[in-house]
Each structure stands twice: as C-alpha cells, then as structure tokens.
CSV table of C-alpha atoms (C1' of nucleotides) in Angstrom, one decimal:
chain,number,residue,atom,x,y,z
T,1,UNK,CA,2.1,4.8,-19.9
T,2,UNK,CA,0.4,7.1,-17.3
T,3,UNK,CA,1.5,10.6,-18.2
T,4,UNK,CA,-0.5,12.8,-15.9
T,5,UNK,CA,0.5,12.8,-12.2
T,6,UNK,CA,-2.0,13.7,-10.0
T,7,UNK,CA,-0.7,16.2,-7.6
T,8,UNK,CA,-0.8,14.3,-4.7
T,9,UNK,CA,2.0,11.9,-6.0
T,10,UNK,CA,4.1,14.3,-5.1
T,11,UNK,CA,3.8,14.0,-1.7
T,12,UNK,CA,3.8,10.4,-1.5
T,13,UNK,CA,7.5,10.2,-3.6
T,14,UNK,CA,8.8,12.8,-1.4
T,15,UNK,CA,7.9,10.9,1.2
T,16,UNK,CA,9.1,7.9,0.2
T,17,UNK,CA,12.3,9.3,-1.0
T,18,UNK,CA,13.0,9.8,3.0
T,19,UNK,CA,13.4,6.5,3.6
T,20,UNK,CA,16.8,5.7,4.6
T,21,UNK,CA,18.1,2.9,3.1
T,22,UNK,CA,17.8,-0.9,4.8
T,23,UNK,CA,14.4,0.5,6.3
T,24,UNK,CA,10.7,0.1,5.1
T,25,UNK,CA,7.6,1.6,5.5
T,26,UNK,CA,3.6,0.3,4.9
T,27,UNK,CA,1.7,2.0,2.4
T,28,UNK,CA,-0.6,2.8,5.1
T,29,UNK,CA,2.2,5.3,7.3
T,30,UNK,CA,3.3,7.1,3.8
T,31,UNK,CA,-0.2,7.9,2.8
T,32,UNK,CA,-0.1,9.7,6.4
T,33,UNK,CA,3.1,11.3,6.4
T,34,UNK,CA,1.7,12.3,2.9
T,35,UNK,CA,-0.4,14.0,5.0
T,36,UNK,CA,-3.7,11.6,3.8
T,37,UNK,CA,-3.7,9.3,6.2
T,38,UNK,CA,-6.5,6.7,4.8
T,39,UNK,CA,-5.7,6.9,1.4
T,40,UNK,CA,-2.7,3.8,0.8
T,41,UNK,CA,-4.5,3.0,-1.6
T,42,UNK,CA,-3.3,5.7,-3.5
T,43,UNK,CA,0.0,5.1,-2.6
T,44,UNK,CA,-0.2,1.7,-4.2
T,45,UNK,CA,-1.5,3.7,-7.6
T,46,UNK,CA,1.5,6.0,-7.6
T,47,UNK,CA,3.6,3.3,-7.0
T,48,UNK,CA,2.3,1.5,-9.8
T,49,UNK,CA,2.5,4.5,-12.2
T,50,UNK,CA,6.6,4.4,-11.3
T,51,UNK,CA,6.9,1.0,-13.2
T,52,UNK,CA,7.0,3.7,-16.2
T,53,UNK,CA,8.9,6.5,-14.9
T,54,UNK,CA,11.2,5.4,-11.9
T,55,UNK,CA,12.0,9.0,-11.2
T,56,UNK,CA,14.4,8.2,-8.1
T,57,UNK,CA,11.4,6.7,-5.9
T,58,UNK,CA,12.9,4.0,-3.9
T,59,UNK,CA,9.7,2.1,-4.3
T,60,UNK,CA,11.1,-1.3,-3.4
T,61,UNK,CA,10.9,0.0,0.3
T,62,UNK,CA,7.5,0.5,0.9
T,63,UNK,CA,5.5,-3.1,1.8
T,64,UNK,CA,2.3,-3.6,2.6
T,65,UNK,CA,1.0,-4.4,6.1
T,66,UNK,CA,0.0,-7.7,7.6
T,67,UNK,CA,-0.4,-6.7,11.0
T,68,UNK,CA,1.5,-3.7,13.3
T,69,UNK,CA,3.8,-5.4,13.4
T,70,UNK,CA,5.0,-7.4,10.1
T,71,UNK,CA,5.3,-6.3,6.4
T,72,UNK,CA,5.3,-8.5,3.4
T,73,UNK,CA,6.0,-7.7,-0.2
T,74,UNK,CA,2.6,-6.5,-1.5
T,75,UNK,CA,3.8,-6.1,-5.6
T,76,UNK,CA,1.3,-8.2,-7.7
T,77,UNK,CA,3.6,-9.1,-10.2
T,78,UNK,CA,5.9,-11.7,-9.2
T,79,UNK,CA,8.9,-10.5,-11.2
T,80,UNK,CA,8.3,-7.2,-9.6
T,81,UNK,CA,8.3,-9.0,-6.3
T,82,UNK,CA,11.2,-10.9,-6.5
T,83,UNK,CA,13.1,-8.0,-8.0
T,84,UNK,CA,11.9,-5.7,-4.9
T,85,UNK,CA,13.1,-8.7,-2.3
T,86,UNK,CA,16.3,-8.7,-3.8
T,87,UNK,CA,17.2,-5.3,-3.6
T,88,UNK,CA,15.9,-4.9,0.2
T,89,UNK,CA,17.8,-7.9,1.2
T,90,UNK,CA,20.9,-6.2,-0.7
T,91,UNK,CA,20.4,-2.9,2.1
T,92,UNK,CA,20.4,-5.9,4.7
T,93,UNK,CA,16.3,-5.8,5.0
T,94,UNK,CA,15.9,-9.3,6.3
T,95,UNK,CA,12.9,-11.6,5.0
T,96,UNK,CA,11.6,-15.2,7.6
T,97,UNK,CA,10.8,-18.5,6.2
T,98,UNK,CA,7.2,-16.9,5.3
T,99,UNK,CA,8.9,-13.8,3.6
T,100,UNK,CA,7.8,-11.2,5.7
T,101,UNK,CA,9.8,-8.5,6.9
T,102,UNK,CA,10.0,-7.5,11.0
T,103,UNK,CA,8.4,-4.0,11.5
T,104,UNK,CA,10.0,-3.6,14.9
T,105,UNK,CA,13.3,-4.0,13.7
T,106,UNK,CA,12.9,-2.6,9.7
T,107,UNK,CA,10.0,-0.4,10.2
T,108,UNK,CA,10.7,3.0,9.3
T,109,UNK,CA,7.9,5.1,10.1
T,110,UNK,CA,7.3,2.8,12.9
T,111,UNK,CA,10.9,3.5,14.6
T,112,UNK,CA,10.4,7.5,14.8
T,113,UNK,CA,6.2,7.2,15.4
T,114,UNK,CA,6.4,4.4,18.2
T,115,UNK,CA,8.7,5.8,21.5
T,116,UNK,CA,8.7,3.0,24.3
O,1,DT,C1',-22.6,12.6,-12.4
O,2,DG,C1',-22.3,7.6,-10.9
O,3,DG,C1',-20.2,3.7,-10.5
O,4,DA,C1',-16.0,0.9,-10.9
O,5,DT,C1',-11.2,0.3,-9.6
O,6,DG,C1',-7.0,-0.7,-6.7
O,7,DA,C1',1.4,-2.6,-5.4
O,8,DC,C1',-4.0,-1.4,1.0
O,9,DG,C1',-5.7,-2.0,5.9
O,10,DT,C1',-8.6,-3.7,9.7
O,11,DT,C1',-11.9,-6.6,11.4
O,12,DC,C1',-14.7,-10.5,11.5
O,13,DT,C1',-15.3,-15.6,10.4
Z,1,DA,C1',-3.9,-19.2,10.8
Z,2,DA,C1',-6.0,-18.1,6.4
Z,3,DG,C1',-9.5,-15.9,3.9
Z,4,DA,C1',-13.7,-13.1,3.2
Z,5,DA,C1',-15.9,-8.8,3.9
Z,6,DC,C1',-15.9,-4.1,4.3
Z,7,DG,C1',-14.0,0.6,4.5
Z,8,DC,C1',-11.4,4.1,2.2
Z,9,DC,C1',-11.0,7.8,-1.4
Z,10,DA,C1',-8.6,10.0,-5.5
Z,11,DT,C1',-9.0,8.7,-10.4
Z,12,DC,C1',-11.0,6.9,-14.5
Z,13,DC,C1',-14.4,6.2,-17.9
DNA sequence: TGGATGACGTTCT
DNA sequence: AAGAACGCCATCC
C-alpha cells in the first residue's frame, strides 16, 4: 500500500471528482484540466494508488482513449474491469458490441471543451 | 544522478 | 482494423 501521495494527485481526484455521474472522461483531458496536460500517465498511477484508499474518487469514470472520439475501459485487471463496466452502465453509460463507450454522447470533458 | 516504469495517447505500419 | 513504435514525464530505486 502506497502511502505517500504525491501532490499532484490532488489535482487529478479533484478533477475527477467533477465528473457528473453517467459521463466519462480520458485520462488524457484530466491530466489537462489537472492543469498537466501530457502527463495521463500519471493519471493512470494515481488511479492505481486508489485500489488502496478509494477516498471518494469516482475512478470508474475515467477510460482511456482509443481515438477522439471513443473510450474503452483501460483497467488492466479484468476484475477491476468488469467491476468498472458495471457501475458505468448502472449511471446509464452505454458500452457497443466491442465495449467501447461513445465520447460524443458520454464524453465529459469533450461535451464542455468541443462547442459546434 | 540515471535509467526503468506505467489503469496513456498519437502516429505509423 | 490491429498492433508496434515512440513520446511523455512524475516517481521509484
């Protein structure tokens, strides 16, 4: 269990905790409303660390990007994936045969960042 | 201090 | 369309 959190966590939860409920968002668009836009890696890390110490973080709606405009479920392990499926699709977040999820109609960041 | 690492992302095959 | 190759950059060791 990671006990130190680097400082820049902080940002990322916070940001992640804005997510409204039956919307996601990539890793990359919270590490730049974090304010560090090419670091999603990072976001990935601080996600990880959460598998100890949930604090709140409503990981399960951050995916990764395959695309602008489609997300998939980027969790390694698969009972983490599955368990991060099922609680999107229980805010209505919808999955296709491939299970990947439609940016242009669940895309958080991309709803209030894209204006057309 | 240097090199390896990673729940990623984009571009090139 | 699927996969490899890089790029990125805070942390770790």
């Amino acid at each position: 269990v990671r006990q130190k959190q680097p400082v820049h966590w902080a940002a990322y939860y916070r940001t992640i905790r804005r997510i409204p409920p039956g919307q996601v968002a990539t890793y990359g668009a919270i590490a730049a409303l974090a304010g560090q836009p090419r670091s999603s890696r990072h976001v990935a890390f601080a996600l990880k660390a959460l598998e100890y110490d949930e604090r709140g973080v409503p990981w399960h709606r951050v995916v990764g990007a395959e695309g602008s405009r489609r997300a998939r479920i980027a969790i390694k392990n698969p009972a983490g994936g599955a368990q991060q499926r099922m609680l999107l699709e229980g805010e209505g977040v919808e999955f296709d045969a491939r299970g990947r999820i439609d940016l242009e109609r669940f895309g958080w960041a991309r709803a209030r960042a894209t204006r057309r």
